[in-house]
mmCIF file of C-alpha atoms and ligand atoms in Angstrom:
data_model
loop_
_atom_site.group_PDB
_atom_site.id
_atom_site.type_symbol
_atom_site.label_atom_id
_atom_site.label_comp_id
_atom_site.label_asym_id
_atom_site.label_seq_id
_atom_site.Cartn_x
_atom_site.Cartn_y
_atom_site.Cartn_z
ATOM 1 C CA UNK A 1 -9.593 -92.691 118.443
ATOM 2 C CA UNK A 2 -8.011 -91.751 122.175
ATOM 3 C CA UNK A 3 -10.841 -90.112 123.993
ATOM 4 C CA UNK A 4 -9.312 -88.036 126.991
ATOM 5 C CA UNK A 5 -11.073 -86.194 130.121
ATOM 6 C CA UNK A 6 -13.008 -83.439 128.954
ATOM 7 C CA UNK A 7 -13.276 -84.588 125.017
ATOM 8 C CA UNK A 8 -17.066 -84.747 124.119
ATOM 9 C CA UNK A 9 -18.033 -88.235 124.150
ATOM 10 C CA UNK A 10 -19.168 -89.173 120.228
ATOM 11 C CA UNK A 11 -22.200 -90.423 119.567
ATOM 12 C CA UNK A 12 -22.942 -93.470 117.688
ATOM 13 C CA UNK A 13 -25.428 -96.051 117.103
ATOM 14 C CA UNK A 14 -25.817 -100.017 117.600
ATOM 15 C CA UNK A 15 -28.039 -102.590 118.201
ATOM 16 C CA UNK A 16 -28.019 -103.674 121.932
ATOM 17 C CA UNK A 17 -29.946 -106.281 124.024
ATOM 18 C CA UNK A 18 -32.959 -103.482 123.967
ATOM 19 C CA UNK A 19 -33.158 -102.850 120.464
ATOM 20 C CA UNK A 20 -31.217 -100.291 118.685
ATOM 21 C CA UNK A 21 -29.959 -97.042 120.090
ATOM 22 C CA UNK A 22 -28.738 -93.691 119.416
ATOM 23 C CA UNK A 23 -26.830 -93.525 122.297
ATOM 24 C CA UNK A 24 -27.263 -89.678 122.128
ATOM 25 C CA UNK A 25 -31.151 -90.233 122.243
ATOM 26 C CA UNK A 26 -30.776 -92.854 125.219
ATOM 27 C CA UNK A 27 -28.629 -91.030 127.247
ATOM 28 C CA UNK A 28 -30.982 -87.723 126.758
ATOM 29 C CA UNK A 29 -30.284 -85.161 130.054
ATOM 30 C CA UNK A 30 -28.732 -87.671 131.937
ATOM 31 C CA UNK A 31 -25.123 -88.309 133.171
ATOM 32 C CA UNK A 32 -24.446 -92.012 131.227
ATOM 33 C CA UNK A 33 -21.924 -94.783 132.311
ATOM 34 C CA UNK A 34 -20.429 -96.411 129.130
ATOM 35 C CA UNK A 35 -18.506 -99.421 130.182
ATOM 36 C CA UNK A 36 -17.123 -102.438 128.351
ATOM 37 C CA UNK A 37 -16.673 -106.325 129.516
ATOM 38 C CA UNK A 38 -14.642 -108.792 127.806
ATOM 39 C CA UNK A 39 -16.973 -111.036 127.169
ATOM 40 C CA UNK A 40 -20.714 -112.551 127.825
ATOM 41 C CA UNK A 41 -21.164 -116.218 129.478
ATOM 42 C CA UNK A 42 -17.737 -115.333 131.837
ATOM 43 C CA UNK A 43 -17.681 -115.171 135.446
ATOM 44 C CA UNK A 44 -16.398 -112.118 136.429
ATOM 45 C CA UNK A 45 -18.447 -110.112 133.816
ATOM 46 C CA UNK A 46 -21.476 -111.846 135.430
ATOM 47 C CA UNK A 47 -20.882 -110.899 138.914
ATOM 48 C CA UNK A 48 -20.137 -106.946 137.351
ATOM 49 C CA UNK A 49 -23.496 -106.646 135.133
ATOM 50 C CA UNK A 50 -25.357 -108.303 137.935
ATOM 51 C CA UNK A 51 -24.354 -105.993 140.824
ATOM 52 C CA UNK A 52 -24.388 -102.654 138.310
ATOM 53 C CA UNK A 53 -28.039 -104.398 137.721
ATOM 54 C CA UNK A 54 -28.209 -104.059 141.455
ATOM 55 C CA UNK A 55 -27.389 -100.424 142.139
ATOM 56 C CA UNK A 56 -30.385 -99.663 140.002
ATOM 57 C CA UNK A 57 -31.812 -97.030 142.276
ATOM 58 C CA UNK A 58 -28.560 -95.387 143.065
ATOM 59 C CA UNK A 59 -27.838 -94.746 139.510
ATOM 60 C CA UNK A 60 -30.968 -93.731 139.242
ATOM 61 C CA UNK A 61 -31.284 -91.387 142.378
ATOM 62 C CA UNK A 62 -27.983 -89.515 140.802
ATOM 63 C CA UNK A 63 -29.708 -88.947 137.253
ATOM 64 C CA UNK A 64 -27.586 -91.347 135.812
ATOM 65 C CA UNK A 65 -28.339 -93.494 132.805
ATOM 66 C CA UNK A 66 -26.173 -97.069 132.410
ATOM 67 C CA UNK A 67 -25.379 -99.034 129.504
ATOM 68 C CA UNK A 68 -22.658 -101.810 129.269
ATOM 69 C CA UNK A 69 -21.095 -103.631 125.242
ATOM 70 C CA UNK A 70 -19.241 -106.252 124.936
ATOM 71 C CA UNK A 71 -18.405 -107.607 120.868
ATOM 72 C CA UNK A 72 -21.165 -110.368 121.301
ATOM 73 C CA UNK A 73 -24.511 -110.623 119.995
ATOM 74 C CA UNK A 74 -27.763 -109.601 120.281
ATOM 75 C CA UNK A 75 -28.627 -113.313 120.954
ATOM 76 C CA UNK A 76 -25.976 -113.835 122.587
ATOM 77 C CA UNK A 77 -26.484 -110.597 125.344
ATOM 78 C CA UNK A 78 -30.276 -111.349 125.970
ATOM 79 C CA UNK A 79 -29.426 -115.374 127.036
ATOM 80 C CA UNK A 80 -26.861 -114.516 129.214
ATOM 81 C CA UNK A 81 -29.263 -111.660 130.487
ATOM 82 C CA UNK A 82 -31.330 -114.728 131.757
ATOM 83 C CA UNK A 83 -28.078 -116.415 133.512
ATOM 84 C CA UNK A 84 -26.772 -112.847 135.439
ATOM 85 C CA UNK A 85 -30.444 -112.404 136.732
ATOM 86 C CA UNK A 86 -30.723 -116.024 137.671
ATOM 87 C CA UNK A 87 -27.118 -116.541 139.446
ATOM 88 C CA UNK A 88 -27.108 -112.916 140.148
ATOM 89 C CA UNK A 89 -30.518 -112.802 141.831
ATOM 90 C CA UNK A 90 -31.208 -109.554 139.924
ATOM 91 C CA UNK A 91 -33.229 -107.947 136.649
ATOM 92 C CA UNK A 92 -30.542 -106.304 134.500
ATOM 93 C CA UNK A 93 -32.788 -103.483 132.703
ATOM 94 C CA UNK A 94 -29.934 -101.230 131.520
ATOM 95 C CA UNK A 95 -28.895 -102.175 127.695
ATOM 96 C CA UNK A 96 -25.690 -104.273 126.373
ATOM 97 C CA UNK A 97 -24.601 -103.448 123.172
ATOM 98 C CA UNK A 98 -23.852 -105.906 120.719
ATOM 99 C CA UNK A 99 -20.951 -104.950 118.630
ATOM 100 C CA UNK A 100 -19.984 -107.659 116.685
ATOM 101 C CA UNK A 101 -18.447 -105.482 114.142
ATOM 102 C CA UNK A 102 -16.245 -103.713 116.669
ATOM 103 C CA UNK A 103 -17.334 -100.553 115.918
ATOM 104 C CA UNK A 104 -18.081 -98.696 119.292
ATOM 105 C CA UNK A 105 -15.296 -100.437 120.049
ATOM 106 C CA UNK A 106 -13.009 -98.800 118.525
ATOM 107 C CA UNK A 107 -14.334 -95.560 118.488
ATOM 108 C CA UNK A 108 -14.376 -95.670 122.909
ATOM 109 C CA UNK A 109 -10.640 -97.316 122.328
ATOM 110 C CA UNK A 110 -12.399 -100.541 123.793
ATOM 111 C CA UNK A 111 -9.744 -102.988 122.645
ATOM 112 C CA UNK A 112 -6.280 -102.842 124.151
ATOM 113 C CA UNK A 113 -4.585 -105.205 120.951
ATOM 114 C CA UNK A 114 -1.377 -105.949 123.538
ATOM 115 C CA UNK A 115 -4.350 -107.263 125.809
ATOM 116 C CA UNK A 116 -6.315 -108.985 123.693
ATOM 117 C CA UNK A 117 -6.729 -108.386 119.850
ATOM 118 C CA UNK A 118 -10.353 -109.624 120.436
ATOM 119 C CA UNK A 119 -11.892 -108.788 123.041
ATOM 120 C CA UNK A 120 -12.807 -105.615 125.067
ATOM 121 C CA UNK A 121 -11.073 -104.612 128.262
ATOM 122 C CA UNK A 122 -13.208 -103.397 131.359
ATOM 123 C CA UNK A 123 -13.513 -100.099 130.412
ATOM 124 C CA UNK A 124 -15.598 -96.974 131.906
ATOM 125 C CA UNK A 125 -16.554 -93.586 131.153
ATOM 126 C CA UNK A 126 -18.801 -91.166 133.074
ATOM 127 C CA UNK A 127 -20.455 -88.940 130.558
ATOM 128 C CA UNK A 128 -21.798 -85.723 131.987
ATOM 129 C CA UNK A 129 -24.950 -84.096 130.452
ATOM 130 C CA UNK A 130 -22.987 -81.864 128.504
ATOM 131 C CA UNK A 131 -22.020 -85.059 127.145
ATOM 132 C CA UNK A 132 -18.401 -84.407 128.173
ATOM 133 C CA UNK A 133 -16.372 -87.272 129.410
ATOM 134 C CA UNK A 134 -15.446 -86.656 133.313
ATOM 135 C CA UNK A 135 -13.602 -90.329 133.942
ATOM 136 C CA UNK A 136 -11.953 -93.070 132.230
ATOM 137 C CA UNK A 137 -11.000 -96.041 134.225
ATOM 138 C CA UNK A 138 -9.814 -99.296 132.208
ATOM 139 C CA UNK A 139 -9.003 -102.984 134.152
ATOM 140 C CA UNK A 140 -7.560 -106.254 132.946
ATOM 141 C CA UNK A 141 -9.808 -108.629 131.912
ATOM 142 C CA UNK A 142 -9.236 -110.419 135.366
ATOM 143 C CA UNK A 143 -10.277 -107.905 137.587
ATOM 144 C CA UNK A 144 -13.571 -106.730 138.012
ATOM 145 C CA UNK A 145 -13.864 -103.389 138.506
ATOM 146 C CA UNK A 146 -15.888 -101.495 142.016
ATOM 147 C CA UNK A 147 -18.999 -100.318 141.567
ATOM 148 C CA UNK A 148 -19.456 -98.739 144.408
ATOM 149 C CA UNK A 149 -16.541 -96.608 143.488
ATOM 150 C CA UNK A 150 -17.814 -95.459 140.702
ATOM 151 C CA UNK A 151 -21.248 -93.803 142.783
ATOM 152 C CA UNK A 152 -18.748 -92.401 144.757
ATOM 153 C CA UNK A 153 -16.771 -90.649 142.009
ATOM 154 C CA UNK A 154 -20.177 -90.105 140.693
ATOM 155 C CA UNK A 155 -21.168 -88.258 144.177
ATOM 156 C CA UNK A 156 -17.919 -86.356 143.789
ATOM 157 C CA UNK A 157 -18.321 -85.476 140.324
ATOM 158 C CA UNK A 158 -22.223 -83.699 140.947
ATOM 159 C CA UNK A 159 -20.808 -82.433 144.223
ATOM 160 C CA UNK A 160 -17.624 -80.666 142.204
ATOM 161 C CA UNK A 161 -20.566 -78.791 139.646
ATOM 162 C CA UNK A 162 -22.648 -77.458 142.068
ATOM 163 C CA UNK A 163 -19.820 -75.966 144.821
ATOM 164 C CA UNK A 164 -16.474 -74.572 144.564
ATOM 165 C CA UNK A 165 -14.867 -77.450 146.276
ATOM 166 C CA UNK A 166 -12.818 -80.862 145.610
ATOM 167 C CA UNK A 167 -13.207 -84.213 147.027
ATOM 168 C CA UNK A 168 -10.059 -85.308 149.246
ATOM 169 C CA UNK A 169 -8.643 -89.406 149.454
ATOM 170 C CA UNK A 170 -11.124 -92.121 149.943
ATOM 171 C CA UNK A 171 -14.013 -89.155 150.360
ATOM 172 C CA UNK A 172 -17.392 -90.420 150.484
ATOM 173 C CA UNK A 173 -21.123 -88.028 150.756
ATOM 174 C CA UNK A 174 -21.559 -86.451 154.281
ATOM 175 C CA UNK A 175 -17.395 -86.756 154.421
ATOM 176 C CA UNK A 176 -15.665 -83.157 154.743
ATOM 177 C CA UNK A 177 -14.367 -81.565 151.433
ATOM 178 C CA UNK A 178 -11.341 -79.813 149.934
ATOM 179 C CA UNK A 179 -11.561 -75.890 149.494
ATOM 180 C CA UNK A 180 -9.147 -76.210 146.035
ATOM 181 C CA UNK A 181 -6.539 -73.846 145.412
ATOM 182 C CA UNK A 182 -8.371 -71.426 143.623
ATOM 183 C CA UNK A 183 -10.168 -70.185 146.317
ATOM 184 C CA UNK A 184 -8.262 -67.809 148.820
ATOM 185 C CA UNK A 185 -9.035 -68.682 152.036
ATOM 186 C CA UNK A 186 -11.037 -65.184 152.723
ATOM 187 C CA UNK A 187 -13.257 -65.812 149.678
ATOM 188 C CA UNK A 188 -13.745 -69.430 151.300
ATOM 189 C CA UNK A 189 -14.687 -68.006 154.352
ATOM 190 C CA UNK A 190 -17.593 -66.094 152.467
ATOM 191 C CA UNK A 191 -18.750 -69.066 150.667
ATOM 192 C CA UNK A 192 -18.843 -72.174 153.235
ATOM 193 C CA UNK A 193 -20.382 -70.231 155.920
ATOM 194 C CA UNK A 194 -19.948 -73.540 158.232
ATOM 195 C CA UNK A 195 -16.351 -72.832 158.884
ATOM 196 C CA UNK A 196 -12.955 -73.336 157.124
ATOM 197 C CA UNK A 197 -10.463 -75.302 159.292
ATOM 198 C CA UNK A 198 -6.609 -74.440 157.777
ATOM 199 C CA UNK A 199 -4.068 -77.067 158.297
ATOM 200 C CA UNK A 200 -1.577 -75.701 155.861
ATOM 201 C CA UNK A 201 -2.185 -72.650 153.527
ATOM 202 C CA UNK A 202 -2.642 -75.075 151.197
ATOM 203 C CA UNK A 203 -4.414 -77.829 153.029
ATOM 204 C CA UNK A 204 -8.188 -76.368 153.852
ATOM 205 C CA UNK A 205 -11.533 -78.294 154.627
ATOM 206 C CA UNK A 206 -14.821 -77.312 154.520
ATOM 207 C CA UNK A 207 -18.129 -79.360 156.042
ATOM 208 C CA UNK A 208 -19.768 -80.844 152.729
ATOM 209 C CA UNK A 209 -21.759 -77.555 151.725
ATOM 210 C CA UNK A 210 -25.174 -79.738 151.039
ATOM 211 C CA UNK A 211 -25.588 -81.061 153.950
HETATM 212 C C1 BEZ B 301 -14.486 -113.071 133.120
HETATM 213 O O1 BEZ B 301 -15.365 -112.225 132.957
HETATM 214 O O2 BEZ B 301 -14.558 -113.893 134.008
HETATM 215 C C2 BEZ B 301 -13.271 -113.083 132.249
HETATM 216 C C3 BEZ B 301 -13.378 -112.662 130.929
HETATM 217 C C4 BEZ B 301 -12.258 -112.712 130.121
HETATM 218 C C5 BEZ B 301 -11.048 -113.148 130.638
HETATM 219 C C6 BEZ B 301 -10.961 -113.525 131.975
HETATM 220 C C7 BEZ B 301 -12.081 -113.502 132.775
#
């Protein structure tokens, strides 16, 4: 199945290094980040659970929910659990789901067969609470992927639902925004009562409205 921006993400269920899960159930009211790694006991997927371990609080302060699969075991996840937090100097708490029999897999469109007919790329999806899917990034197995970008596309995601606005290049929170095309620059006037600056017709900014 090709899941595409705006699709409702499915639901399913699986065991995982916490036990099984509806991931419906776990992701309850939350925005969720669904992302796959190749592969447990490999370095780069070590260095990404560990510092996604590490942004804990920021997932956390943005109502967000995390939960990472790979096609290993339950075992297999809950050892390597003990390496990441060791090497990692962390305490991954967010669930890995073991799915030996490929089944989320292949349902998210996990498993690029020109890549690797085994194992997972380093896929991502935000999930908003509508359960609607709102990004899909995918990386080779030898690059591991920025976290940090994905709390910022987070930021610009929650930002985007609560203000009629758009998030310009390499935006990050407290940055000025984009007044988007289908707001006439009157109406925008109206609504961002801190001041519209109008390079082009086109081209507007607006101070971030929440700040
Ligand atoms: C890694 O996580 O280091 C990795 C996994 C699969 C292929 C290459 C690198």
């Amino acid at each position: 199945m090709s899941i595409k921006l705006g699709d409702t993400a499915p639901n399913f269920q699986a065991e995982s290094s916490l036990g099984h899960i509806d991931f419906y159930n776990y992701l309850g009211d939350s925005w969720g980040i669904l992302f796959s790694h190749p592969a447990d006991y490999t370095p780069v997927c070590t260095t990404e659970l560990g510092f996604t371990s590490k942004l804990k609080s920021e997932f956390e302060s943005r109502g967000t929910k995390v939960i990472a699969l790979s096609v290993d075991g339950v075992e297999d996840h809950q050892n390597w659990i003990k390496d990441i937090n060791e090497t990692q100097n962390t305490e991954v708490q967010f669930p890995i789901i073991a799915d030996k029999d490929r089944k989320v897999s292949e349902l998210y469109d996990f498993i690029h067969p020109n890549a690797s007919t085994t194992l997972t790329v380093r896929s991502l999806l935000i999930i908003d609470p509508d359960k609607k899917v709102r990004l899909i990034i995918t990386y080779p197995a030898s690059t591991g992927r920025n976290f940090n970008e994905i709390i910022r596309v987070l930021d610009s995601l929650q930002l985007v639902d609560s203000h009629k606005i758009a998030t310009p290049v390499n935006w990050k929170n407290g940055d000025d925004v984009i007044v988007p095309p289908t707001v006439s620059t009157e109406e925008a006037r109206k609504i961002f009562p801190k001041g519209v600056t109008e390079i082009k017709s086109y081209l507007r900014y607006t101070p971030q409205p929440n700040t």
